[in-house]
mmCIF file of C-alpha atoms in Angstrom:
data_model
loop_
_atom_site.group_PDB
_atom_site.id
_atom_site.type_symbol
_atom_site.label_atom_id
_atom_site.label_comp_id
_atom_site.label_asym_id
_atom_site.label_seq_id
_atom_site.Cartn_x
_atom_site.Cartn_y
_atom_site.Cartn_z
ATOM 1 C CA MET A 1 -89.769 39.693 -11.946
ATOM 2 C CA PRO A 2 -90.391 35.967 -12.598
ATOM 3 C CA ALA A 3 -92.010 34.225 -9.570
ATOM 4 C CA GLY A 4 -89.256 31.510 -9.324
ATOM 5 C CA VAL A 5 -86.501 34.097 -8.807
ATOM 6 C CA GLY A 6 -88.277 36.002 -6.075
ATOM 7 C CA LEU A 7 -88.889 32.695 -4.139
ATOM 8 C CA SER A 8 -84.998 31.868 -4.309
ATOM 9 C CA MET A 9 -83.990 35.483 -3.050
ATOM 10 C CA LEU A 10 -86.603 35.182 0.090
ATOM 11 C CA VAL A 11 -85.017 31.845 0.945
ATOM 12 C CA VAL A 12 -81.547 33.226 0.988
ATOM 13 C CA THR A 13 -82.773 36.192 2.946
ATOM 14 C CA LEU A 14 -84.136 34.063 5.490
ATOM 15 C CA LEU A 15 -81.026 31.833 5.892
ATOM 16 C CA MET A 16 -78.762 34.893 6.310
ATOM 17 C CA ARG A 17 -81.141 36.219 9.416
ATOM 18 C CA THR A 18 -81.532 32.803 10.905
ATOM 19 C CA SER A 19 -78.894 31.687 13.078
ATOM 20 C CA VAL A 20 -78.192 27.947 13.993
ATOM 21 C CA GLU A 21 -77.582 26.667 17.130
ATOM 22 C CA PHE A 22 -76.133 23.091 17.641
ATOM 23 C CA PRO A 23 -76.327 21.538 20.755
ATOM 24 C CA ALA A 24 -73.137 21.151 23.240
ATOM 25 C CA PRO A 25 -71.988 17.258 22.722
ATOM 26 C CA GLN A 26 -73.289 15.127 25.593
ATOM 27 C CA VAL A 27 -70.456 13.871 27.994
ATOM 28 C CA GLU A 28 -70.752 10.873 29.385
ATOM 29 C CA ASP A 29 -67.935 11.042 31.818
ATOM 30 C CA ASP A 30 -69.122 13.008 35.049
ATOM 31 C CA ASN A 31 -65.823 13.829 35.699
ATOM 32 C CA LEU A 32 -65.234 15.921 32.457
ATOM 33 C CA ALA A 33 -66.846 19.159 31.909
ATOM 34 C CA PRO A 34 -68.459 19.734 28.892
ATOM 35 C CA ILE A 35 -67.016 22.039 26.144
ATOM 36 C CA GLU A 36 -68.070 25.709 26.790
ATOM 37 C CA SER A 37 -66.173 27.216 23.528
ATOM 38 C CA PRO A 38 -64.826 25.853 20.635
ATOM 39 C CA VAL A 39 -61.052 25.244 20.292
ATOM 40 C CA GLU A 40 -58.862 27.902 18.988
ATOM 41 C CA LEU A 41 -56.305 26.793 16.258
ATOM 42 C CA PRO A 42 -53.038 28.642 16.256
ATOM 43 C CA THR A 43 -52.549 30.940 13.403
ATOM 44 C CA PHE A 44 -49.887 31.039 10.710
ATOM 45 C CA ASN A 45 -48.491 34.236 9.307
ATOM 46 C CA VAL A 46 -47.182 32.921 6.093
ATOM 47 C CA SER A 47 -45.135 35.571 3.775
ATOM 48 C CA HIS A 48 -46.063 35.545 0.549
ATOM 49 C CA GLU A 49 -42.420 36.347 -0.554
ATOM 50 C CA THR A 50 -41.159 33.227 0.973
ATOM 51 C CA THR A 51 -41.603 29.996 -1.060
ATOM 52 C CA TYR A 52 -38.947 27.879 0.584
ATOM 53 C CA ILE A 53 -38.458 25.982 3.920
ATOM 54 C CA HIS A 54 -35.470 26.920 6.288
ATOM 55 C CA ARG A 55 -33.297 24.164 7.514
ATOM 56 C CA ARG A 56 -32.851 23.892 11.148
ATOM 57 C CA THR A 57 -29.241 24.955 12.285
ATOM 58 C CA LEU A 58 -27.107 22.082 13.501
ATOM 59 C CA PRO A 59 -24.562 22.681 15.878
ATOM 60 C CA HIS A 60 -21.978 19.941 14.631
ATOM 61 C CA THR A 61 -20.497 19.605 11.032
ATOM 62 C CA ASP A 62 -19.237 16.444 9.785
ATOM 63 C CA ILE A 63 -15.759 17.039 8.313
ATOM 64 C CA PRO A 64 -14.677 14.550 5.343
ATOM 65 C CA GLU A 65 -11.870 12.489 6.158
ATOM 66 C CA ARG A 66 -8.831 13.591 4.015
ATOM 67 C CA GLY A 67 -5.663 11.802 2.796
ATOM 68 C CA ARG A 68 -2.343 12.756 4.633
ATOM 69 C CA MET A 69 -0.446 15.235 2.754
ATOM 70 C CA ASN A 70 2.973 15.654 4.731
ATOM 71 C CA THR A 71 5.691 13.312 4.993
ATOM 72 C CA LEU A 72 6.264 11.077 8.062
ATOM 73 C CA THR A 73 9.324 9.953 9.508
ATOM 74 C CA TYR A 74 9.547 5.854 10.267
ATOM 75 C CA SER A 75 12.015 4.034 12.543
ATOM 76 C CA VAL A 76 12.978 0.637 11.018
ATOM 77 C CA GLN A 77 11.803 -2.142 13.483
ATOM 78 C CA LEU A 78 12.921 -5.871 13.742
ATOM 79 C CA GLY A 79 11.777 -7.911 10.740
ATOM 80 C CA ASP A 80 10.955 -4.881 8.803
ATOM 81 C CA THR A 81 11.614 -4.793 4.882
ATOM 82 C CA ALA A 82 10.523 -2.199 2.176
ATOM 83 C CA TRP A 83 7.546 -4.551 1.491
ATOM 84 C CA SER A 84 6.342 -4.754 4.879
ATOM 85 C CA ILE A 85 6.823 -0.888 5.489
ATOM 86 C CA ALA A 86 5.159 -0.130 2.133
ATOM 87 C CA GLU A 87 1.834 -2.314 3.226
ATOM 88 C CA GLN A 88 1.689 -0.874 6.534
ATOM 89 C CA PHE A 89 1.365 2.704 5.078
ATOM 90 C CA GLU A 90 -0.642 1.231 1.846
ATOM 91 C CA LEU A 91 2.128 2.487 -0.589
ATOM 92 C CA GLN A 92 3.716 0.682 -3.236
ATOM 93 C CA PRO A 93 7.483 -0.808 -2.180
ATOM 94 C CA GLU A 94 8.844 1.130 -4.842
ATOM 95 C CA THR A 95 7.722 4.403 -2.824
ATOM 96 C CA ILE A 96 10.048 3.363 0.196
ATOM 97 C CA LEU A 97 13.131 3.542 -1.746
ATOM 98 C CA TRP A 98 12.144 6.736 -3.845
ATOM 99 C CA GLY A 99 11.650 8.605 -0.571
ATOM 100 C CA ASN A 100 14.944 7.698 0.784
ATOM 101 C CA ALA A 101 18.183 8.329 -1.411
ATOM 102 C CA GLY A 102 20.586 5.456 -0.869
ATOM 103 C CA LEU A 103 18.158 2.926 -0.500
ATOM 104 C CA SER A 104 17.775 2.260 -4.235
ATOM 105 C CA SER A 105 21.265 1.079 -4.843
ATOM 106 C CA ALA A 106 20.434 -1.788 -2.292
ATOM 107 C CA ALA A 107 17.048 -2.749 -1.509
ATOM 108 C CA GLY A 108 17.937 -4.794 1.258
ATOM 109 C CA SER A 109 20.022 -2.296 3.503
ATOM 110 C CA LEU A 110 17.525 -1.377 5.978
ATOM 111 C CA GLN A 111 19.218 -1.361 9.365
ATOM 112 C CA ILE A 112 17.333 -1.447 12.944
ATOM 113 C CA GLY A 113 16.708 1.930 14.224
ATOM 114 C CA GLN A 114 17.336 3.339 10.329
ATOM 115 C CA GLU A 115 14.980 6.497 9.894
ATOM 116 C CA LEU A 116 12.956 6.640 6.863
ATOM 117 C CA LYS A 117 10.808 9.218 5.147
ATOM 118 C CA ILE A 118 7.120 7.946 4.124
ATOM 119 C CA LEU A 119 5.591 10.026 1.656
ATOM 120 C CA PRO A 120 1.772 10.528 1.311
ATOM 121 C CA VAL A 121 1.058 9.250 -1.855
ATOM 122 C CA ASP A 122 3.168 6.835 -4.226
ATOM 123 C CA GLY A 123 5.806 8.692 -5.860
ATOM 124 C CA VAL A 124 9.286 10.246 -5.586
ATOM 125 C CA LEU A 125 10.638 12.849 -3.178
ATOM 126 C CA HIS A 126 12.979 14.669 -4.855
ATOM 127 C CA THR A 127 15.539 17.229 -3.227
ATOM 128 C CA VAL A 128 15.899 20.409 -5.563
ATOM 129 C CA GLU A 129 19.267 21.229 -7.042
ATOM 130 C CA GLU A 130 20.460 24.368 -8.454
ATOM 131 C CA GLY A 131 18.904 24.821 -12.172
ATOM 132 C CA ASP A 132 15.686 22.354 -11.236
ATOM 133 C CA THR A 133 12.683 23.357 -13.077
ATOM 134 C CA ILE A 134 9.118 21.932 -12.762
ATOM 135 C CA GLU A 135 8.910 21.209 -16.414
ATOM 136 C CA GLY A 136 12.374 19.541 -16.148
ATOM 137 C CA LEU A 137 11.408 17.381 -13.129
ATOM 138 C CA ALA A 138 8.005 16.729 -14.347
ATOM 139 C CA ALA A 139 10.084 15.411 -17.539
ATOM 140 C CA LEU A 140 12.640 13.400 -15.388
ATOM 141 C CA TYR A 141 9.834 11.629 -13.196
ATOM 142 C CA ASP A 142 7.219 11.012 -16.222
ATOM 143 C CA VAL A 143 4.564 13.165 -14.850
ATOM 144 C CA ALA A 144 2.755 16.158 -15.882
ATOM 145 C CA PRO A 145 3.622 19.778 -14.433
ATOM 146 C CA GLY A 146 0.579 20.107 -12.899
ATOM 147 C CA ALA A 147 0.867 17.070 -10.628
ATOM 148 C CA ILE A 148 3.518 18.889 -8.722
ATOM 149 C CA LEU A 149 2.380 22.205 -8.888
ATOM 150 C CA GLU A 150 -1.415 21.312 -7.417
ATOM 151 C CA PHE A 151 -0.162 18.901 -4.925
ATOM 152 C CA PRO A 152 -1.053 20.558 -1.369
ATOM 153 C CA GLY A 153 1.508 19.226 0.232
ATOM 154 C CA ASN A 154 4.181 20.859 -1.900
ATOM 155 C CA GLY A 155 2.963 24.350 -0.808
ATOM 156 C CA PHE A 156 2.782 26.271 -4.012
ATOM 157 C CA THR A 157 -0.382 28.643 -3.893
ATOM 158 C CA THR A 158 -0.514 29.661 -7.442
ATOM 159 C CA HIS A 159 1.038 28.172 -10.680
ATOM 160 C CA GLY A 160 2.975 31.220 -10.599
ATOM 161 C CA ASP A 161 4.482 30.732 -7.453
ATOM 162 C CA ALA A 162 7.138 27.821 -8.313
ATOM 163 C CA THR A 163 10.586 29.017 -6.764
ATOM 164 C CA LEU A 164 12.452 26.164 -6.471
ATOM 165 C CA LEU A 165 15.296 26.924 -4.217
ATOM 166 C CA PRO A 166 18.242 23.983 -3.530
ATOM 167 C CA GLY A 167 17.537 21.938 -0.744
ATOM 168 C CA ARG A 168 13.747 22.003 -0.697
ATOM 169 C CA GLU A 169 12.148 18.795 -1.027
ATOM 170 C CA LEU A 170 9.073 18.020 -3.193
ATOM 171 C CA ILE A 171 7.026 15.014 -3.620
ATOM 172 C CA ILE A 172 6.186 14.176 -6.969
ATOM 173 C CA PRO A 173 2.833 12.212 -6.857
ATOM 174 C CA GLY A 174 2.771 9.330 -9.419
ATOM 175 C CA GLY A 175 6.677 9.887 -10.151
ATOM 176 C CA THR A 176 9.012 7.044 -11.182
ATOM 177 C CA LYS A 177 12.469 6.441 -11.603
ATOM 178 C CA ALA A 178 14.842 3.265 -12.206
ATOM 179 C CA ILE A 179 15.597 0.990 -9.577
ATOM 180 C CA ALA A 180 19.250 -0.280 -9.043
ATOM 181 C CA TRP A 181 20.274 -3.052 -6.604
ATOM 182 C CA VAL A 182 22.829 -5.412 -6.338
ATOM 183 C CA GLU A 183 22.317 -8.830 -7.300
ATOM 184 C CA PRO A 184 23.556 -11.569 -4.716
ATOM 185 C CA GLY A 185 26.797 -13.407 -5.381
ATOM 186 C CA PRO A 186 29.359 -12.902 -8.606
ATOM 187 C CA ARG A 187 28.151 -10.870 -11.369
ATOM 188 C CA VAL A 188 26.849 -13.414 -14.070
ATOM 189 C CA LEU A 189 28.402 -12.189 -17.464
ATOM 190 C CA ALA A 190 26.016 -12.459 -20.495
ATOM 191 C CA GLY A 191 26.633 -15.821 -22.127
ATOM 192 C CA GLN A 192 29.167 -16.599 -19.521
ATOM 193 C CA GLY A 193 26.927 -18.373 -16.996
ATOM 194 C CA ARG A 194 28.879 -20.360 -14.482
ATOM 195 C CA ARG A 195 31.731 -19.809 -16.203
ATOM 196 C CA SER A 196 31.787 -16.157 -15.110
ATOM 197 C CA PRO A 197 34.656 -15.489 -12.421
ATOM 198 C CA GLY A 198 33.936 -16.670 -8.961
ATOM 199 C CA PHE A 199 31.583 -19.524 -9.734
ATOM 200 C CA TYR A 200 32.608 -23.161 -9.737
ATOM 201 C CA SER A 201 32.752 -24.488 -13.527
ATOM 202 C CA GLY A 202 33.614 -28.072 -12.941
ATOM 203 C CA PRO A 203 31.292 -31.005 -13.760
ATOM 204 C CA LEU A 204 27.590 -31.053 -12.855
ATOM 205 C CA VAL A 205 26.797 -33.866 -10.282
ATOM 206 C CA TYR A 206 23.020 -33.683 -10.552
ATOM 207 C CA ILE A 207 20.170 -32.342 -12.946
ATOM 208 C CA GLY A 208 16.887 -30.977 -11.153
ATOM 209 C CA THR A 209 13.600 -32.432 -11.808
ATOM 210 C CA GLY A 210 12.177 -29.479 -13.084
ATOM 211 C CA THR A 211 9.937 -28.640 -10.497
ATOM 212 C CA PHE A 212 10.831 -26.853 -6.984
ATOM 213 C CA GLN A 213 9.737 -27.445 -3.436
ATOM 214 C CA TRP A 214 9.434 -24.742 -0.527
ATOM 215 C CA PRO A 215 12.973 -24.492 0.938
ATOM 216 C CA VAL A 216 11.890 -23.996 4.434
ATOM 217 C CA SER A 217 8.786 -25.063 6.629
ATOM 218 C CA PRO A 218 6.350 -23.894 7.870
ATOM 219 C CA ILE A 219 5.888 -21.401 5.190
ATOM 220 C CA ARG A 220 5.381 -17.754 5.950
ATOM 221 C CA ILE A 221 6.441 -14.803 3.507
ATOM 222 C CA THR A 222 7.238 -11.802 4.763
ATOM 223 C CA GLN A 223 8.550 -10.128 1.638
ATOM 224 C CA SER A 224 7.126 -10.793 -1.838
ATOM 225 C CA TYR A 225 8.413 -10.359 -5.489
ATOM 226 C CA TRP A 226 8.900 -6.879 -6.574
ATOM 227 C CA SER A 227 11.129 -4.817 -8.950
ATOM 228 C CA GLY A 228 13.637 -3.813 -6.063
ATOM 229 C CA HIS A 229 13.291 -7.411 -4.495
ATOM 230 C CA GLN A 230 13.405 -10.028 -6.899
ATOM 231 C CA ALA A 231 13.151 -12.880 -4.608
ATOM 232 C CA ILE A 232 10.707 -13.757 -1.691
ATOM 233 C CA ASP A 233 11.561 -13.564 2.024
ATOM 234 C CA LEU A 234 10.496 -16.396 4.218
ATOM 235 C CA ASP A 235 10.311 -16.224 7.815
ATOM 236 C CA THR A 236 12.492 -18.682 9.602
ATOM 237 C CA TYR A 237 13.670 -19.298 13.418
ATOM 238 C CA PHE A 238 17.763 -19.030 14.152
ATOM 239 C CA ARG A 239 19.329 -21.916 12.770
ATOM 240 C CA GLN A 240 16.103 -23.156 11.216
ATOM 241 C CA PRO A 241 17.092 -26.247 8.342
ATOM 242 C CA VAL A 242 17.019 -24.755 4.856
ATOM 243 C CA PHE A 243 16.706 -27.618 2.058
ATOM 244 C CA ALA A 244 17.551 -27.651 -1.649
ATOM 245 C CA SER A 245 14.318 -26.670 -3.416
ATOM 246 C CA ASP A 246 15.529 -28.944 -6.361
ATOM 247 C CA SER A 247 18.317 -31.142 -7.126
ATOM 248 C CA GLY A 248 21.552 -29.801 -8.741
ATOM 249 C CA THR A 249 25.234 -28.882 -8.027
ATOM 250 C CA VAL A 250 26.649 -26.115 -5.450
ATOM 251 C CA ILE A 251 28.519 -23.439 -7.520
ATOM 252 C CA TYR A 252 28.707 -21.098 -4.854
ATOM 253 C CA SER A 253 28.952 -21.223 -1.267
ATOM 254 C CA LYS A 254 30.413 -18.330 1.001
ATOM 255 C CA TRP A 255 30.049 -14.974 2.157
ATOM 256 C CA ASP A 256 28.901 -12.582 -0.090
ATOM 257 C CA SER A 257 30.052 -8.926 0.215
ATOM 258 C CA THR A 258 27.160 -7.339 -1.613
ATOM 259 C CA GLY A 259 25.121 -7.562 1.529
ATOM 260 C CA TYR A 260 23.505 -11.048 1.359
ATOM 261 C CA GLY A 261 25.593 -12.624 3.882
ATOM 262 C CA ASN A 262 26.164 -16.359 3.797
ATOM 263 C CA LEU A 263 24.829 -17.214 0.427
ATOM 264 C CA ILE A 264 24.270 -20.607 -1.670
ATOM 265 C CA ILE A 265 23.613 -20.725 -5.187
ATOM 266 C CA VAL A 266 22.659 -24.081 -6.895
ATOM 267 C CA ASP A 267 22.761 -24.783 -10.520
ATOM 268 C CA HIS A 268 20.244 -27.080 -11.593
ATOM 269 C CA GLY A 269 21.167 -28.125 -15.080
ATOM 270 C CA ASN A 270 18.484 -26.948 -16.850
ATOM 271 C CA GLY A 271 19.021 -23.431 -17.101
ATOM 272 C CA LEU A 272 17.934 -22.491 -13.817
ATOM 273 C CA TRP A 273 19.832 -21.551 -10.575
ATOM 274 C CA SER A 274 18.332 -21.324 -6.892
ATOM 275 C CA TYR A 275 19.569 -18.911 -4.649
ATOM 276 C CA TYR A 276 19.724 -19.085 -0.630
ATOM 277 C CA ALA A 277 20.752 -15.895 1.080
ATOM 278 C CA HIS A 278 21.366 -14.483 4.876
ATOM 279 C CA ASN A 279 22.241 -17.931 6.570
ATOM 280 C CA GLU A 280 23.677 -18.339 9.638
ATOM 281 C CA ALA A 281 25.899 -21.249 8.232
ATOM 282 C CA ASN A 282 26.262 -22.925 4.857
ATOM 283 C CA LEU A 283 26.449 -26.833 5.126
ATOM 284 C CA VAL A 284 27.503 -27.657 1.744
ATOM 285 C CA THR A 285 30.726 -26.375 -0.293
ATOM 286 C CA ALA A 286 30.919 -25.252 -4.275
ATOM 287 C CA GLY A 287 31.076 -28.613 -6.412
ATOM 288 C CA ASP A 288 28.845 -30.551 -4.007
ATOM 289 C CA GLY A 289 26.008 -32.536 -5.599
ATOM 290 C CA VAL A 290 22.485 -31.776 -3.722
ATOM 291 C CA VAL A 291 19.107 -33.431 -4.150
ATOM 292 C CA GLN A 292 15.812 -32.191 -3.531
ATOM 293 C CA GLY A 293 14.875 -31.771 -0.050
ATOM 294 C CA GLN A 294 18.490 -31.774 1.564
ATOM 295 C CA GLN A 295 19.540 -29.652 3.835
ATOM 296 C CA ILE A 296 22.106 -27.265 2.913
ATOM 297 C CA ALA A 297 21.903 -24.500 5.493
ATOM 298 C CA GLU A 298 20.818 -23.097 8.679
ATOM 299 C CA SER A 299 19.076 -19.784 8.496
ATOM 300 C CA GLY A 300 20.114 -16.766 10.054
ATOM 301 C CA SER A 301 20.301 -12.967 9.815
ATOM 302 C CA THR A 302 23.515 -12.326 8.012
ATOM 303 C CA GLY A 303 24.493 -9.658 5.667
ATOM 304 C CA ASN A 304 22.078 -6.702 5.351
ATOM 305 C CA SER A 305 19.276 -8.182 7.459
ATOM 306 C CA THR A 306 16.506 -6.837 9.939
ATOM 307 C CA GLY A 307 15.850 -10.250 11.188
ATOM 308 C CA ASP A 308 15.984 -14.284 10.945
ATOM 309 C CA HIS A 309 14.634 -14.890 7.410
ATOM 310 C CA LEU A 310 15.709 -17.057 4.084
ATOM 311 C CA ASP A 311 15.870 -14.838 0.701
ATOM 312 C CA PHE A 312 15.281 -17.360 -1.850
ATOM 313 C CA ARG A 313 15.285 -16.612 -5.384
ATOM 314 C CA ILE A 314 15.115 -18.588 -8.702
ATOM 315 C CA ARG A 315 17.004 -17.046 -11.626
ATOM 316 C CA LEU A 316 16.837 -18.057 -15.584
ATOM 317 C CA VAL A 317 20.607 -18.008 -16.121
ATOM 318 C CA GLU A 318 20.097 -16.063 -19.489
ATOM 319 C CA GLY A 319 17.120 -14.092 -18.513
ATOM 320 C CA GLY A 320 17.375 -12.862 -15.050
ATOM 321 C CA PHE A 321 15.495 -13.609 -11.608
ATOM 322 C CA LEU A 322 12.173 -15.055 -11.871
ATOM 323 C CA ASN A 323 9.142 -14.668 -9.555
ATOM 324 C CA PRO A 324 9.650 -18.175 -7.120
ATOM 325 C CA LEU A 325 5.926 -18.183 -6.449
ATOM 326 C CA ASP A 326 5.514 -19.157 -10.257
ATOM 327 C CA TYR A 327 7.485 -22.055 -9.329
ATOM 328 C CA LEU A 328 6.464 -23.269 -5.759
ATOM 329 C CA PRO A 329 3.624 -25.701 -5.536
#
């Protein structure tokens, strides 16, 4: 055996047989006793089969907020409009009409205390009739059949469970249909303008300036322009002065039987007319000339109305009603 190897083995043997003792730590504080034995650390039993950490069980669970799926009933209040009700429930105003049969024929026909059905989503509420099918309703309201079948509020458990019993109400999410509404005053015949029956057809007194001003002040819009209400509603107090928005000639000033109460229509002689509805009193008559800013009425809540306001419209005689906000300062 080489001498170097034998010496190394001798050193290792001596180390193994010799125990080395370290002195106990010196404690400077007389009140503390020296550590007599080493601190024992806790032992961990680690399973070789477990390679993940268990999450601590939580006694509470956060449930995600889900949208409403059912139809609500709402009682019409003082000053309500289809637009304001829709805004309250974060819907389009058309949905208020399409969820309540009978409103589509006259968008301004709300009455205080009247109960309305409020859909959970924009769309149409359809009452099933004999012979209705999912495919037919989907085509009628321009939606996919799945939109009807898969909407939780309709209660279809499977696509095969599509029994449509007459009288059942179905929510058609995203559905649309035509809106029919009654225009104020006499019907304007195509190409006839104020020569249509019911209008003053004599000579015009004044021609408009081409610009419009607000018909009441202060200005507070309670219902904006939309497909079922081609006007703006302006909040007023009882008998508040109403002014001509531009110069022109009065071609209609009387009670309107279609729901707009005391109504005034002014022809501005430039292809534009302005309408002032629900007045408590009209202060001008057909054939009168008016200048911009002249008082022509006292506001009120006549006709189909839930409170004092002015229904104000601007009409392109040969093209229909325009959004007044596009013409007012």
